[in-house]
């Protein structure tokens, strides 16, 4: 990489034959690129305007996805270094995690954690408020509000809230439904 005027900042193995290299310009360290290598050969390079001021990479457990961390937050890519669209609710994530089988992605923002299928980020997602999940509520009764049962979101909200934070909350508040 140094022969091209760039120095490796971080290298991450995605598999036995594939790796990602975050590299900075030798002359201008603020200029960074992302190179995808297969069997030691460069296959693809994400240019500096895509990589921006990336600080580091984090691969998913099996290498199908990776996250690029920069001062603005986290951006997700697939194993071919193509950017992934994020759900609108989770536009400015601070960190990312994947399930061991990579079927689920979790994005943490300042106010919540969003969990969604990795292959379909626009499918219904679970939003777990951080205050409910992270704090010890002791003897308090914790109530989470859902959408009304007369909406197409209502039933799914109840199922998702129970699945995501069932042990952290005591009751669910369901608005009056219009039949």
CSV table of C-alpha atoms in Angstrom, one decimal:
chain,number,residue,atom,x,y,z
A,1,UNK,CA,0.0,0.0,0.0
A,2,UNK,CA,2.9,2.4,0.7
A,3,UNK,CA,4.0,2.2,-2.9
A,4,UNK,CA,0.7,3.9,-3.8
A,5,UNK,CA,1.3,6.8,-1.4
A,6,UNK,CA,-0.9,5.4,1.4
A,7,UNK,CA,0.0,3.8,4.7
A,8,UNK,CA,-2.2,1.2,6.4
A,9,UNK,CA,-4.0,2.4,9.6
A,10,UNK,CA,-5.9,-0.8,10.2
A,11,UNK,CA,-6.4,-4.2,8.4
A,12,UNK,CA,-9.3,-6.5,9.1
A,13,UNK,CA,-9.7,-10.1,7.8
A,14,UNK,CA,-13.2,-10.8,6.5
A,15,UNK,CA,-12.3,-14.4,5.6
A,16,UNK,CA,-9.2,-16.4,4.9
A,17,UNK,CA,-8.8,-14.7,1.5
A,18,UNK,CA,-10.5,-11.3,1.9
A,19,UNK,CA,-9.3,-8.3,4.0
A,20,UNK,CA,-10.2,-4.7,4.4
A,21,UNK,CA,-7.5,-2.1,4.8
A,22,UNK,CA,-8.1,1.4,6.1
A,23,UNK,CA,-5.2,3.5,4.8
A,24,UNK,CA,-4.2,7.2,5.1
A,25,UNK,CA,-2.3,9.3,2.6
A,26,UNK,CA,1.4,9.6,3.5
A,27,UNK,CA,1.4,13.3,2.6
A,28,UNK,CA,-2.0,14.2,4.0
A,29,UNK,CA,-3.0,11.8,6.9
A,30,UNK,CA,-6.5,13.3,7.0
A,31,UNK,CA,-7.1,11.7,3.6
A,32,UNK,CA,-8.2,8.1,4.0
A,33,UNK,CA,-9.3,5.4,1.6
A,34,UNK,CA,-10.7,1.9,2.2
A,35,UNK,CA,-9.3,-1.0,0.1
A,36,UNK,CA,-10.8,-4.4,-0.3
A,37,UNK,CA,-8.2,-7.1,-1.0
A,38,UNK,CA,-8.7,-10.7,-2.1
A,39,UNK,CA,-5.7,-13.0,-2.1
A,40,UNK,CA,-3.4,-10.0,-1.7
A,41,UNK,CA,-4.8,-8.2,-4.7
A,42,UNK,CA,-6.7,-4.9,-4.5
A,43,UNK,CA,-10.3,-5.5,-5.8
A,44,UNK,CA,-11.9,-2.3,-4.9
A,45,UNK,CA,-11.1,1.1,-3.3
A,46,UNK,CA,-13.6,3.4,-1.6
A,47,UNK,CA,-12.4,6.9,-2.3
A,48,UNK,CA,-11.6,9.5,0.3
A,49,UNK,CA,-15.0,11.3,-0.1
A,50,UNK,CA,-16.8,8.1,1.0
A,51,UNK,CA,-14.3,7.2,3.7
A,52,UNK,CA,-14.0,10.8,5.0
A,53,UNK,CA,-12.2,10.9,8.4
A,54,UNK,CA,-12.7,7.2,9.3
A,55,UNK,CA,-11.0,6.3,12.6
A,56,UNK,CA,-11.4,2.5,12.5
A,57,UNK,CA,-13.3,-0.6,11.2
A,58,UNK,CA,-15.3,-3.2,12.9
A,59,UNK,CA,-16.2,-6.4,11.1
A,60,UNK,CA,-19.3,-8.5,11.8
A,61,UNK,CA,-18.7,-12.0,13.3
A,62,UNK,CA,-18.6,-13.8,10.0
A,63,UNK,CA,-17.3,-11.0,7.8
A,64,UNK,CA,-20.4,-10.3,5.8
A,65,UNK,CA,-20.7,-6.7,7.0
A,66,UNK,CA,-18.4,-4.1,8.5
A,67,UNK,CA,-18.8,-0.7,10.2
A,68,UNK,CA,-16.7,2.3,9.5
A,69,UNK,CA,-16.4,4.7,12.5
A,70,UNK,CA,-15.8,8.4,11.9
A,71,UNK,CA,-16.5,11.6,13.9
A,72,UNK,CA,-20.0,11.7,12.6
A,73,UNK,CA,-20.9,8.2,13.8
A,74,UNK,CA,-21.1,4.8,12.2
A,75,UNK,CA,-21.7,3.8,8.6
A,76,UNK,CA,-22.4,0.2,7.5
A,77,UNK,CA,-21.1,-1.6,4.4
A,78,UNK,CA,-21.5,-5.1,3.0
A,79,UNK,CA,-18.6,-7.5,2.4
A,80,UNK,CA,-18.0,-5.9,-1.1
A,81,UNK,CA,-17.5,-2.5,0.5
A,82,UNK,CA,-20.9,-1.1,-0.8
A,83,UNK,CA,-22.6,1.3,1.6
A,84,UNK,CA,-25.8,0.1,3.2
A,85,UNK,CA,-28.8,2.3,3.7
A,86,UNK,CA,-29.8,2.7,7.3
A,87,UNK,CA,-33.4,2.9,8.7
A,88,UNK,CA,-34.5,6.5,9.0
A,89,UNK,CA,-35.0,6.1,12.8
A,90,UNK,CA,-31.3,5.1,13.3
A,91,UNK,CA,-29.6,7.6,11.0
A,92,UNK,CA,-26.9,8.7,13.5
A,93,UNK,CA,-25.7,5.6,15.3
A,94,UNK,CA,-22.9,5.7,17.7
A,95,UNK,CA,-22.0,2.0,17.6
A,96,UNK,CA,-23.1,-1.2,16.0
A,97,UNK,CA,-23.3,-4.9,16.9
A,98,UNK,CA,-24.4,-8.1,15.1
A,99,UNK,CA,-25.8,-11.3,16.3
A,100,UNK,CA,-23.3,-14.2,16.0
A,101,UNK,CA,-25.1,-15.6,12.9
A,102,UNK,CA,-25.3,-12.0,11.4
A,103,UNK,CA,-29.1,-12.2,10.9
A,104,UNK,CA,-29.7,-9.2,13.2
A,105,UNK,CA,-28.0,-5.8,13.4
A,106,UNK,CA,-28.2,-3.5,16.4
A,107,UNK,CA,-27.5,0.2,16.1
A,108,UNK,CA,-27.2,2.3,19.2
A,109,UNK,CA,-28.0,6.0,19.1
A,110,UNK,CA,-27.9,8.4,22.0
A,111,UNK,CA,-31.5,7.7,23.0
A,112,UNK,CA,-32.2,4.1,21.9
A,113,UNK,CA,-31.0,0.8,20.4
A,114,UNK,CA,-32.6,-0.3,17.1
A,115,UNK,CA,-32.6,-4.0,16.2
A,116,UNK,CA,-33.5,-5.1,12.7
A,117,UNK,CA,-32.8,-7.9,10.2
A,118,UNK,CA,-29.4,-7.4,8.6
A,119,UNK,CA,-30.6,-8.3,5.1
A,120,UNK,CA,-33.7,-6.0,5.3
A,121,UNK,CA,-32.9,-2.8,7.3
A,122,UNK,CA,-36.3,-1.3,6.3
A,123,UNK,CA,-38.3,-4.2,7.7
A,124,UNK,CA,-40.0,-3.6,11.1
A,125,UNK,CA,-37.4,-2.9,13.8
A,126,UNK,CA,-37.4,-3.0,17.5
A,127,UNK,CA,-36.6,0.2,19.4
A,128,UNK,CA,-35.4,-0.4,22.9
A,129,UNK,CA,-35.3,2.9,24.9
A,130,UNK,CA,-31.9,3.1,26.6
A,131,UNK,CA,-33.3,4.4,29.9
A,132,UNK,CA,-35.5,1.3,30.3
A,133,UNK,CA,-32.8,-1.2,29.3
A,134,UNK,CA,-29.8,0.3,31.0
A,135,UNK,CA,-31.0,1.7,34.3
A,136,UNK,CA,-31.9,-0.2,37.5
A,137,UNK,CA,-35.5,0.8,38.2
A,138,UNK,CA,-35.6,-1.0,41.6
A,139,UNK,CA,-39.1,-1.0,43.0
A,140,UNK,CA,-40.6,1.3,40.4
A,141,UNK,CA,-43.3,0.2,37.9
A,142,UNK,CA,-42.0,0.7,34.4
A,143,UNK,CA,-44.7,1.3,31.7
A,144,UNK,CA,-44.0,1.5,28.0
A,145,UNK,CA,-46.5,3.1,25.6
A,146,UNK,CA,-47.3,1.4,22.3
A,147,UNK,CA,-49.3,2.5,19.2
A,148,UNK,CA,-53.1,1.9,19.3
A,149,UNK,CA,-54.4,-1.5,18.5
A,150,UNK,CA,-56.5,0.1,15.7
A,151,UNK,CA,-53.3,0.9,13.8
A,152,UNK,CA,-51.2,-1.6,11.8
A,153,UNK,CA,-48.3,-1.0,14.2
A,154,UNK,CA,-50.1,-1.7,17.5
A,155,UNK,CA,-50.0,-5.5,17.6
A,156,UNK,CA,-46.3,-5.6,16.4
A,157,UNK,CA,-45.4,-2.9,19.0
A,158,UNK,CA,-46.7,-5.1,21.8
A,159,UNK,CA,-44.9,-8.2,20.5
A,160,UNK,CA,-41.6,-6.3,19.9
A,161,UNK,CA,-41.6,-4.5,23.3
A,162,UNK,CA,-42.2,-7.8,25.1
A,163,UNK,CA,-39.4,-9.5,23.1
A,164,UNK,CA,-36.9,-6.7,23.4
A,165,UNK,CA,-37.3,-5.6,27.0
A,166,UNK,CA,-39.9,-7.9,28.6
A,167,UNK,CA,-38.0,-8.3,31.8
A,168,UNK,CA,-37.4,-4.6,32.2
A,169,UNK,CA,-41.0,-3.4,32.0
A,170,UNK,CA,-44.1,-4.2,34.0
A,171,UNK,CA,-47.0,-2.8,32.0
A,172,UNK,CA,-47.8,-1.5,28.5
A,173,UNK,CA,-49.9,1.5,27.9
A,174,UNK,CA,-52.2,1.1,24.9
A,175,UNK,CA,-54.0,4.2,23.7
A,176,UNK,CA,-57.8,4.1,23.3
A,177,UNK,CA,-58.6,2.2,20.1
A,178,UNK,CA,-61.3,3.4,17.6
A,179,UNK,CA,-63.2,0.5,16.1
